[in-house]
PDB file of C-alpha atoms and ligand atoms in Angstrom:
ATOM      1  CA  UNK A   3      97.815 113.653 104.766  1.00  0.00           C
ATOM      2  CA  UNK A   4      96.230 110.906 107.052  1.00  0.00           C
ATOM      3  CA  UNK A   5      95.179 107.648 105.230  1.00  0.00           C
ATOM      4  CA  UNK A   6      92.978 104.825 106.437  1.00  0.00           C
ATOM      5  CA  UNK A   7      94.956 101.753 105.810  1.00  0.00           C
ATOM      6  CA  UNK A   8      93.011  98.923 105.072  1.00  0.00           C
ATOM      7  CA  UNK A   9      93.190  95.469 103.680  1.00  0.00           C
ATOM      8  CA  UNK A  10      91.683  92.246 102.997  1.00  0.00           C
ATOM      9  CA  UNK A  11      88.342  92.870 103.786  1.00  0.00           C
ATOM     10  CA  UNK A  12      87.048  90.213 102.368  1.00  0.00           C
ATOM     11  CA  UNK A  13      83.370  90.816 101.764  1.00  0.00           C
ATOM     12  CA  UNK A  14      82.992  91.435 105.285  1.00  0.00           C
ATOM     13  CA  UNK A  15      80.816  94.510 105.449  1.00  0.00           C
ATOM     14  CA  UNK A  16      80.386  93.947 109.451  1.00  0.00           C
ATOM     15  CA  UNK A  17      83.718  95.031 109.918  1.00  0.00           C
ATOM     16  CA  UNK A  18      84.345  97.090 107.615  1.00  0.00           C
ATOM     17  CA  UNK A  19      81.717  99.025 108.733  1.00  0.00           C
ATOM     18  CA  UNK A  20      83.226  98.886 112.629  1.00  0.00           C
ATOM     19  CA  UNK A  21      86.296 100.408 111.128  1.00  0.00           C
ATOM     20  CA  UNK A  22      84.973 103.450 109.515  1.00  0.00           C
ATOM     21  CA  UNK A  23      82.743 104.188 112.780  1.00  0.00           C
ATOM     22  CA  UNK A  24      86.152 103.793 115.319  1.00  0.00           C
ATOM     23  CA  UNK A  25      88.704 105.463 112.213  1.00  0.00           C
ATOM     24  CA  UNK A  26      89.893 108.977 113.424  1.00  0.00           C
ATOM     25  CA  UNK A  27      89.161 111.520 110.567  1.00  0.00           C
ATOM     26  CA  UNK A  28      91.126 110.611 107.446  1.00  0.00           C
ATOM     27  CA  UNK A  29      91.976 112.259 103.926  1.00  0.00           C
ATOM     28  CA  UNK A  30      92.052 108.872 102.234  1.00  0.00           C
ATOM     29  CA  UNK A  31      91.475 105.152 102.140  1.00  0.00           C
ATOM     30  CA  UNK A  32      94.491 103.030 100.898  1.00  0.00           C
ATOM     31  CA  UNK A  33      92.812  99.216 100.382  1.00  0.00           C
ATOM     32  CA  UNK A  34      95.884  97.004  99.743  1.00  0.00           C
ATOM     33  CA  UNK A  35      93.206  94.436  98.070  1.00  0.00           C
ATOM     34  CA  UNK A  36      90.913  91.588  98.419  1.00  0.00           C
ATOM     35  CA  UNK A  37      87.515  93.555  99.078  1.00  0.00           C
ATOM     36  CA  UNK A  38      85.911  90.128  97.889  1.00  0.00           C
ATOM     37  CA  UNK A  39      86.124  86.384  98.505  1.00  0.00           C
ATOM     38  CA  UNK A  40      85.097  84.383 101.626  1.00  0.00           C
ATOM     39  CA  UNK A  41      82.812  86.505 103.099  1.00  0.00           C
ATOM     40  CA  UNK A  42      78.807  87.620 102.347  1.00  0.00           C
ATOM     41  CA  UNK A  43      78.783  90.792 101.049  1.00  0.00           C
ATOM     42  CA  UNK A  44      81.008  91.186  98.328  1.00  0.00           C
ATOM     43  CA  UNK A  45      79.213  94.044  95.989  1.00  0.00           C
ATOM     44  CA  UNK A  46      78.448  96.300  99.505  1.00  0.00           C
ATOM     45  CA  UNK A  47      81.716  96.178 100.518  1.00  0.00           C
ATOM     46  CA  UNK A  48      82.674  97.383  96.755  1.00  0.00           C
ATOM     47  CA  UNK A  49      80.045  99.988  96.534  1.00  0.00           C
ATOM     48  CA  UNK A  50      80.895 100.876  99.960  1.00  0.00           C
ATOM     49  CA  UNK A  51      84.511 102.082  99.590  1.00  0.00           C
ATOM     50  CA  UNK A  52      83.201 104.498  96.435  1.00  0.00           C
ATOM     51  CA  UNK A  53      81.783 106.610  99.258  1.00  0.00           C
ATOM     52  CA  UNK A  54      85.275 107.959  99.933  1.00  0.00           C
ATOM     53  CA  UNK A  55      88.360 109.209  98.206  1.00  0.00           C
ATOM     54  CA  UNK A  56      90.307 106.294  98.021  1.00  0.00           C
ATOM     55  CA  UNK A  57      92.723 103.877  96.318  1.00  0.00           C
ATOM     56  CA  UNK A  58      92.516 100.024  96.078  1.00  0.00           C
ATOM     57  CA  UNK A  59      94.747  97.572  94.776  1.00  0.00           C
ATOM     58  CA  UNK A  60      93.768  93.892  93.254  1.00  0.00           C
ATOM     59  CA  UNK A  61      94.425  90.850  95.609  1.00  0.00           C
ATOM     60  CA  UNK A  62      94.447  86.941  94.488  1.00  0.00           C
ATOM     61  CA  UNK A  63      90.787  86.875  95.529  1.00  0.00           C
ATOM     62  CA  UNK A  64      89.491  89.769  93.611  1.00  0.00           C
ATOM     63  CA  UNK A  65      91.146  88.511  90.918  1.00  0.00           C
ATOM     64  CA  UNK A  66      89.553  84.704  90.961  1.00  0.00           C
ATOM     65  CA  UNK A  67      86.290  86.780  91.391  1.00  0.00           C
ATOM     66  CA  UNK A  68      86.252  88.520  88.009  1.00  0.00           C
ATOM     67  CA  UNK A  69      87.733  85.307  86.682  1.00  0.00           C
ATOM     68  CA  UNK A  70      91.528  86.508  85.953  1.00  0.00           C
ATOM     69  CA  UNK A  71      92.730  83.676  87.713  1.00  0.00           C
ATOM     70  CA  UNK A  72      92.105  79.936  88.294  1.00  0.00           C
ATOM     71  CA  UNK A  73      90.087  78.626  90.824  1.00  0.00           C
ATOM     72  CA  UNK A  74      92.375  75.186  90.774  1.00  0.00           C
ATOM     73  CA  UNK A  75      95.055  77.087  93.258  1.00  0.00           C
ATOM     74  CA  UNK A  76      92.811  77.691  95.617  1.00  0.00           C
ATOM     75  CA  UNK A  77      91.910  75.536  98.743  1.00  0.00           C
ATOM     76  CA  UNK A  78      88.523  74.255  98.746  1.00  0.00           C
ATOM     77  CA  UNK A  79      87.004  76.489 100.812  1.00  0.00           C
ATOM     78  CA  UNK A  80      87.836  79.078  99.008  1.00  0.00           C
ATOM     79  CA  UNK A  81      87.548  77.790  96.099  1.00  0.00           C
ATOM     80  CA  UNK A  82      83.592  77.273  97.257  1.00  0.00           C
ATOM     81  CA  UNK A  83      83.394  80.937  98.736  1.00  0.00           C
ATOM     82  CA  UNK A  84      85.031  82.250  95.444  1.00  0.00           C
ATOM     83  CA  UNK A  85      82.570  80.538  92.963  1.00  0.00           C
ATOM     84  CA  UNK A  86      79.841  81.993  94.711  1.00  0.00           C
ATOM     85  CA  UNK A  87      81.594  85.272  94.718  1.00  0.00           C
ATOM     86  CA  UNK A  88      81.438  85.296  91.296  1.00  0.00           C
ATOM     87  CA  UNK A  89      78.017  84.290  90.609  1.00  0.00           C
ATOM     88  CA  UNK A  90      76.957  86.581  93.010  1.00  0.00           C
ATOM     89  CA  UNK A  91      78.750  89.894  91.595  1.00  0.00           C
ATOM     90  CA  UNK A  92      77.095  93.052  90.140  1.00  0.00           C
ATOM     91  CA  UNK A  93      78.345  93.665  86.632  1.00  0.00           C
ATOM     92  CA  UNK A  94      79.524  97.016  87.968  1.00  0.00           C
ATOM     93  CA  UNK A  95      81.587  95.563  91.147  1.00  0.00           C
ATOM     94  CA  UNK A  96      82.802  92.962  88.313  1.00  0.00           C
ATOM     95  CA  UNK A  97      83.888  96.406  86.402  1.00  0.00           C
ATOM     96  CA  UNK A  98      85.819  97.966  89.286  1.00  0.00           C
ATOM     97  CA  UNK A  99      87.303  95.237  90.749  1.00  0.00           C
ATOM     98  CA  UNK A 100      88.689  94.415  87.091  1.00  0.00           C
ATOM     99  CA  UNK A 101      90.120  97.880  86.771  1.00  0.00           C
ATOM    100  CA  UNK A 102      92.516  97.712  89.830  1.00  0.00           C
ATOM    101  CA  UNK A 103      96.314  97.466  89.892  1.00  0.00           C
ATOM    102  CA  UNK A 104      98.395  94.483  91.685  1.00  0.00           C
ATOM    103  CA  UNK A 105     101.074  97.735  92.432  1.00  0.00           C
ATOM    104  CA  UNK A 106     101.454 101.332  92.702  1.00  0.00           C
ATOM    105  CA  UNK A 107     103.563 104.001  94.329  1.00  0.00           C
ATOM    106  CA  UNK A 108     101.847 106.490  96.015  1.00  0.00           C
ATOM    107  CA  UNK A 109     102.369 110.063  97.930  1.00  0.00           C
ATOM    108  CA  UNK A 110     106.409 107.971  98.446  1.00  0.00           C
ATOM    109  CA  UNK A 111     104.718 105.136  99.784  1.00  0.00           C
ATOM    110  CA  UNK A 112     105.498 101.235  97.508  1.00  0.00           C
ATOM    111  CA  UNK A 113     101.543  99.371  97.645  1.00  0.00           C
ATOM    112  CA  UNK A 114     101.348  95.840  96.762  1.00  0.00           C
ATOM    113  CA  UNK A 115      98.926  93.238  97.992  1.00  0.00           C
ATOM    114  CA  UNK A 116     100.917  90.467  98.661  1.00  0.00           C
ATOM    115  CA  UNK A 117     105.007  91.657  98.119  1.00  0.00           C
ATOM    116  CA  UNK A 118     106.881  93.243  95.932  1.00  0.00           C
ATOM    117  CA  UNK A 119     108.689  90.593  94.567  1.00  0.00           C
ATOM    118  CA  UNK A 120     105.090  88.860  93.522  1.00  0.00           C
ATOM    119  CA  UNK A 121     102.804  91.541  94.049  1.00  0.00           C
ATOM    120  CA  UNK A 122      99.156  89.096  93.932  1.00  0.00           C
ATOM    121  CA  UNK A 123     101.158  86.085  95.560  1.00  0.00           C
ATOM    122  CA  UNK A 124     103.828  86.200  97.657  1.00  0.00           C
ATOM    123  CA  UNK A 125     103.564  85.806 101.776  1.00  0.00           C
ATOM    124  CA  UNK A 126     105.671  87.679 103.542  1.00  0.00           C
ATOM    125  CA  UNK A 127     105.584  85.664 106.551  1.00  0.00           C
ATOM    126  CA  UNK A 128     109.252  86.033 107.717  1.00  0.00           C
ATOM    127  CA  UNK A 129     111.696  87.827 108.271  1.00  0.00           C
ATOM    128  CA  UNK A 130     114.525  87.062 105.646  1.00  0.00           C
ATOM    129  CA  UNK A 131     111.052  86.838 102.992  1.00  0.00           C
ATOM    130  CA  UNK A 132     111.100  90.243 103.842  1.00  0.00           C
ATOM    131  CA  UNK A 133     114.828  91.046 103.638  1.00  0.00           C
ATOM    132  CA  UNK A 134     114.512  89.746 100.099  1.00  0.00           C
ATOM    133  CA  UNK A 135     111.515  91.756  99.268  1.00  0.00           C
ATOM    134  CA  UNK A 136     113.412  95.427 100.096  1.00  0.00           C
ATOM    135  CA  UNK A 137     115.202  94.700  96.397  1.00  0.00           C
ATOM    136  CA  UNK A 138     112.192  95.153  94.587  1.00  0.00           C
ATOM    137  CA  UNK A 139     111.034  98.469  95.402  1.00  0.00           C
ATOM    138  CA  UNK A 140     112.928 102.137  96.265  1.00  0.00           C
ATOM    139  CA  UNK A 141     110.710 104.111  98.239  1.00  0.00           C
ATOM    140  CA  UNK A 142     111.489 103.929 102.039  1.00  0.00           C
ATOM    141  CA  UNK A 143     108.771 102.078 102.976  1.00  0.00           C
ATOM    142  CA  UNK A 144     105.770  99.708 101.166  1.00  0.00           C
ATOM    143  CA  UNK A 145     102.530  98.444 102.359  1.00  0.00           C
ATOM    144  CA  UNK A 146     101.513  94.723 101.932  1.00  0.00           C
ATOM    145  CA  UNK A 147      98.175  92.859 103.311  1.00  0.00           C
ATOM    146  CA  UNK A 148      97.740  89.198 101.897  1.00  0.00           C
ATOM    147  CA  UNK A 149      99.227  87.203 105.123  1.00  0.00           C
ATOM    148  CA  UNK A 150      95.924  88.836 107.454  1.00  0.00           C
ATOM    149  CA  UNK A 151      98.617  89.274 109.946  1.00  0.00           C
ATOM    150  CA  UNK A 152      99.723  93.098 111.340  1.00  0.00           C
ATOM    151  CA  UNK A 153     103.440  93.269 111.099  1.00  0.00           C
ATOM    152  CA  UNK A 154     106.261  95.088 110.788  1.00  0.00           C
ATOM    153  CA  UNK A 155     109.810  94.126 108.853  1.00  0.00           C
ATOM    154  CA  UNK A 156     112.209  97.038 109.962  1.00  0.00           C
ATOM    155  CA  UNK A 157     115.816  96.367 107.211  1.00  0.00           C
ATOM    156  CA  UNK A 158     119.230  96.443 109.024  1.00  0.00           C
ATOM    157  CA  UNK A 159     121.550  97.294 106.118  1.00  0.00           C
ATOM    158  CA  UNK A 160     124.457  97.298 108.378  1.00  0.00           C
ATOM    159  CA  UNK A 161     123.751  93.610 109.477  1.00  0.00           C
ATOM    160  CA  UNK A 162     121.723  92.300 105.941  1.00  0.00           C
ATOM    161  CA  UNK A 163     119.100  91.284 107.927  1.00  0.00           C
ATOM    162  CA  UNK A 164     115.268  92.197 109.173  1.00  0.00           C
ATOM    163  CA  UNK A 165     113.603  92.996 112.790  1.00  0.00           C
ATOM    164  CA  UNK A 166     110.112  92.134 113.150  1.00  0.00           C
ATOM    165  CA  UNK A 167     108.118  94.189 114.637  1.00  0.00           C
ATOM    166  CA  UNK A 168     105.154  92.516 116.440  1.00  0.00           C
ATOM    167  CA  UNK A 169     102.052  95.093 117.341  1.00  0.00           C
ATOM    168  CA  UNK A 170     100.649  96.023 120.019  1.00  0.00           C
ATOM    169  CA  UNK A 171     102.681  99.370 120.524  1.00  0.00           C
ATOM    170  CA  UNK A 172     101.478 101.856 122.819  1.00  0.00           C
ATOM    171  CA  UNK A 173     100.212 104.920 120.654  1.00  0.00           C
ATOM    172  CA  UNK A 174     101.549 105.965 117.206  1.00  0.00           C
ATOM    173  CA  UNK A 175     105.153 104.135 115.849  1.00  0.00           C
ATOM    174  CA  UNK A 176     107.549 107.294 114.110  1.00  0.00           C
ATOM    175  CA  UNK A 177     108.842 105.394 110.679  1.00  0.00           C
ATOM    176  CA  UNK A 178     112.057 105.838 109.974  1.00  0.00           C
ATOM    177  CA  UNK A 179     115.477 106.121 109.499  1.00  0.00           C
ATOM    178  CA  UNK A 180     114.714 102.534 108.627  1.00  0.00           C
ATOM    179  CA  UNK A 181     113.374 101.131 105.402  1.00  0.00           C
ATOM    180  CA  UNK A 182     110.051  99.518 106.475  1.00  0.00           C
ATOM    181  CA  UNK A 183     107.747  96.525 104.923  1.00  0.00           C
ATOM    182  CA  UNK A 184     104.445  96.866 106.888  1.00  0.00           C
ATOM    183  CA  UNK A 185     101.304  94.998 106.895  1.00  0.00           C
ATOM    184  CA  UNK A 186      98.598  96.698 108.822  1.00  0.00           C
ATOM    185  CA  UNK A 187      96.712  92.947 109.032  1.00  0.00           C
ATOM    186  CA  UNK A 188      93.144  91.976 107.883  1.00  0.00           C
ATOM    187  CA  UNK A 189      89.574  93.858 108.757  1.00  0.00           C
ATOM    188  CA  UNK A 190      87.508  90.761 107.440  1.00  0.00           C
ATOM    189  CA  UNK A 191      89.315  87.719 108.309  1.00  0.00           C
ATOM    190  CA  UNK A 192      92.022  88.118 111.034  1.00  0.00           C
ATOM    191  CA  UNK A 193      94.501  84.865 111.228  1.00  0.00           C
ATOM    192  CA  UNK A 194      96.768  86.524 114.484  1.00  0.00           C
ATOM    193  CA  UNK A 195      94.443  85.161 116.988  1.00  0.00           C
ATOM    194  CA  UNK A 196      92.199  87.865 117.435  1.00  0.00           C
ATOM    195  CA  UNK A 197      89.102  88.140 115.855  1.00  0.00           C
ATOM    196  CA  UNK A 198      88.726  92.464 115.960  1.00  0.00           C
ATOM    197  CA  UNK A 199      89.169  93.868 112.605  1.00  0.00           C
ATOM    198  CA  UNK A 200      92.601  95.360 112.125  1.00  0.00           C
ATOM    199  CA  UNK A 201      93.712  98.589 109.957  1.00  0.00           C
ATOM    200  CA  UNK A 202      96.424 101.344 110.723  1.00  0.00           C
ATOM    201  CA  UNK A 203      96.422 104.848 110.039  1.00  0.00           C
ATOM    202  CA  UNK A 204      99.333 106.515 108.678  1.00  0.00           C
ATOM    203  CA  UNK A 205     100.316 109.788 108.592  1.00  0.00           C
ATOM    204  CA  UNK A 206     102.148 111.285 106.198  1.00  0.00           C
ATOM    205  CA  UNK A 207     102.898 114.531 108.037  1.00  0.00           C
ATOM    206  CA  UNK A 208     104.130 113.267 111.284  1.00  0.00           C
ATOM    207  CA  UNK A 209     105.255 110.149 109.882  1.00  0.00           C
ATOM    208  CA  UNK A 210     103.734 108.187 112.152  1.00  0.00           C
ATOM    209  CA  UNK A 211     101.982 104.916 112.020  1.00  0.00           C
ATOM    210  CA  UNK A 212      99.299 103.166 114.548  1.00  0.00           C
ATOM    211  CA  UNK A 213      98.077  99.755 114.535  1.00  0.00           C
ATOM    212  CA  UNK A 214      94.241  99.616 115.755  1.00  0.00           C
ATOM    213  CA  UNK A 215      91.598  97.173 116.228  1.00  0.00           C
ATOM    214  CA  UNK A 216      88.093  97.122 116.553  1.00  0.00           C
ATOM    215  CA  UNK A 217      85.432  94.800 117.588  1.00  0.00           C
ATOM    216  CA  UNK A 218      82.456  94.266 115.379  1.00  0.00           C
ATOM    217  CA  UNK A 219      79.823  92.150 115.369  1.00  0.00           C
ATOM    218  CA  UNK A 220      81.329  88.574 114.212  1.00  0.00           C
ATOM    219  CA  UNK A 221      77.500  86.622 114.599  1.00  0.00           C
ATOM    220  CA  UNK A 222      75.978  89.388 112.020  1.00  0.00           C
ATOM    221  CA  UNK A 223      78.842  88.281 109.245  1.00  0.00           C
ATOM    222  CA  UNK A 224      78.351  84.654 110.619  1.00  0.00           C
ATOM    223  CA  UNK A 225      75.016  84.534 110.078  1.00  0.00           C
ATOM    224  CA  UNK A 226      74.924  86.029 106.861  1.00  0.00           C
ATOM    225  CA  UNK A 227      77.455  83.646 105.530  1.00  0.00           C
ATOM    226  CA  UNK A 228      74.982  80.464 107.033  1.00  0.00           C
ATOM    227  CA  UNK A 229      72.523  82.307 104.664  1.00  0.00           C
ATOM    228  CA  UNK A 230      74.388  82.107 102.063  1.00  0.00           C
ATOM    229  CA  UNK A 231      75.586  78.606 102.835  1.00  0.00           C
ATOM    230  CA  UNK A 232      79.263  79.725 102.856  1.00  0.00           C
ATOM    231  CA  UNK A 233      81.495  76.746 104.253  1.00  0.00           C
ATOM    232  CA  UNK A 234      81.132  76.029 107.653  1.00  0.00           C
ATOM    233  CA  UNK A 235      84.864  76.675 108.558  1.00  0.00           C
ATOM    234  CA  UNK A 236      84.878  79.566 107.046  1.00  0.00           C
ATOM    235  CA  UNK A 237      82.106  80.772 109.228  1.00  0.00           C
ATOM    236  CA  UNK A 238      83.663  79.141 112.354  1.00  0.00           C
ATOM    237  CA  UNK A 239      87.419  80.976 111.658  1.00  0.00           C
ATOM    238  CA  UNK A 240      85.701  84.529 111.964  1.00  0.00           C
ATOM    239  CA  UNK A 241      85.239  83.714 116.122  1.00  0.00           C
ATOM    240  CA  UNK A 242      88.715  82.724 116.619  1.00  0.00           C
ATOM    241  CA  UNK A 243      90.378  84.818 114.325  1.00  0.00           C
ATOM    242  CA  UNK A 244      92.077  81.872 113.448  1.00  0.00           C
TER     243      UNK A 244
HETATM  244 ZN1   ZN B 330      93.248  87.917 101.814  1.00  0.00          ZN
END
């Protein structure tokens, strides 16, 4: 099977968009969670991942969205960009988004949003975060988003310790013998310095794995959020990918 690895997409339908035009054919989307929050089109990018066969986890923003969490540990621009979220979505994005699950295991694959450890919260921004993580699941490999950085966390169990894998790679990465914790990085709101959407596609077959990026049109989901008078950094972070 090949599966379109998404995450944090943020209500940025721009992108996503971008990355189903440049994805090589796939069997399956895998959306490690927050479709909604910050961005301007929260109940397209909802609807718009029903077109396919798929399966989407919850993320901290999706959950502040359908109100399952409290606004009060969220900065204020978020906060802001949430609240309008909210008022803004469709009973039945409100439905779907409420029906996800923070964590599954899939096809031998461990999903969470953020880690497995604290699968809504957690960043796994290091590498001995990520050592500690490889406790809590027992598949070979998970899948996180949350951190909108692309990543890899190869374990060492001879030395108790983690690699870090930084992309780019030329082509497709084999997994394995390794355990892995991947993140294949944010399509709506990149923080790694550049401002193309990122996804991955893995597949299962080969066992392979291959970071991509994709330019889309940042002034269309900029312009929508001035519309929509989203905050003003929020807009301005999209460009910089920052
Ligand atoms: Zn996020």
């Amino acid at each position: 099977m090949r599966y379109l690895i998404i995450s944090d997409i943020h209500a940025n339908l721009a992108a996503l968009e971008a990355v189903l035009d440049d994805a090589p054919p796939f069997d399956e989307i895998w959306c490690l969670g927050d479709l909604v929050g910050y961005g301007p089109d929260p109940n397209e990018c909802v609807e718009r991942i029903q077109d396919f066969p798929h399966i989407s986890l919850v993320g901290n923003h999706d959950w502040a969205a359908v109100g399952r969490l409290d606004l009060s540990s969220f900065n204020t621009d978020a906060r802001i960009a949430n609240a309008w979220t909210q008022s803004e979505l469709t009973p039945a994005a409100r439905e779907y988004l409420s029906g996800l699950p923070t964590h599954l295991e899939h096809d031998g694959f461990y999903l969470a949003h953020a880690s497995p450890r604290e699968p809504v919260w957690e960043y796994i921004l290091d590498a001995s975060l990520a050592y500690a993580n490889f406790a809590y699941f027992s598949t070979p490999i998970c899948l996180v988003g949350h951190t909108h950085i692309p990543i890899i966390f190869e374990l060492d169990e001879k030395r108790q310790r983690c690699e870090t894998l930084i992309p780019p790679f030329p082509g497709s990465l084999v997994l394995g013998p390794h355990r892995m914790i991947i993140n294949p990085g944010s399509v709506g709101q990149p923080r790694d310095g550049d401002p193309r959407a990122s996804y991955a596609i893995l597949d299962t077959q080969e066992m392979t794995w291959e970071f991509r990026r994709i330019a889309y049109p940042v002034e269309i989901t900029q312009e929508r959020m001035r519309a929509r008078g989203l905050p003003r950094r929020l807009i301005e972070r999209l460009g910089m990918g920052r």
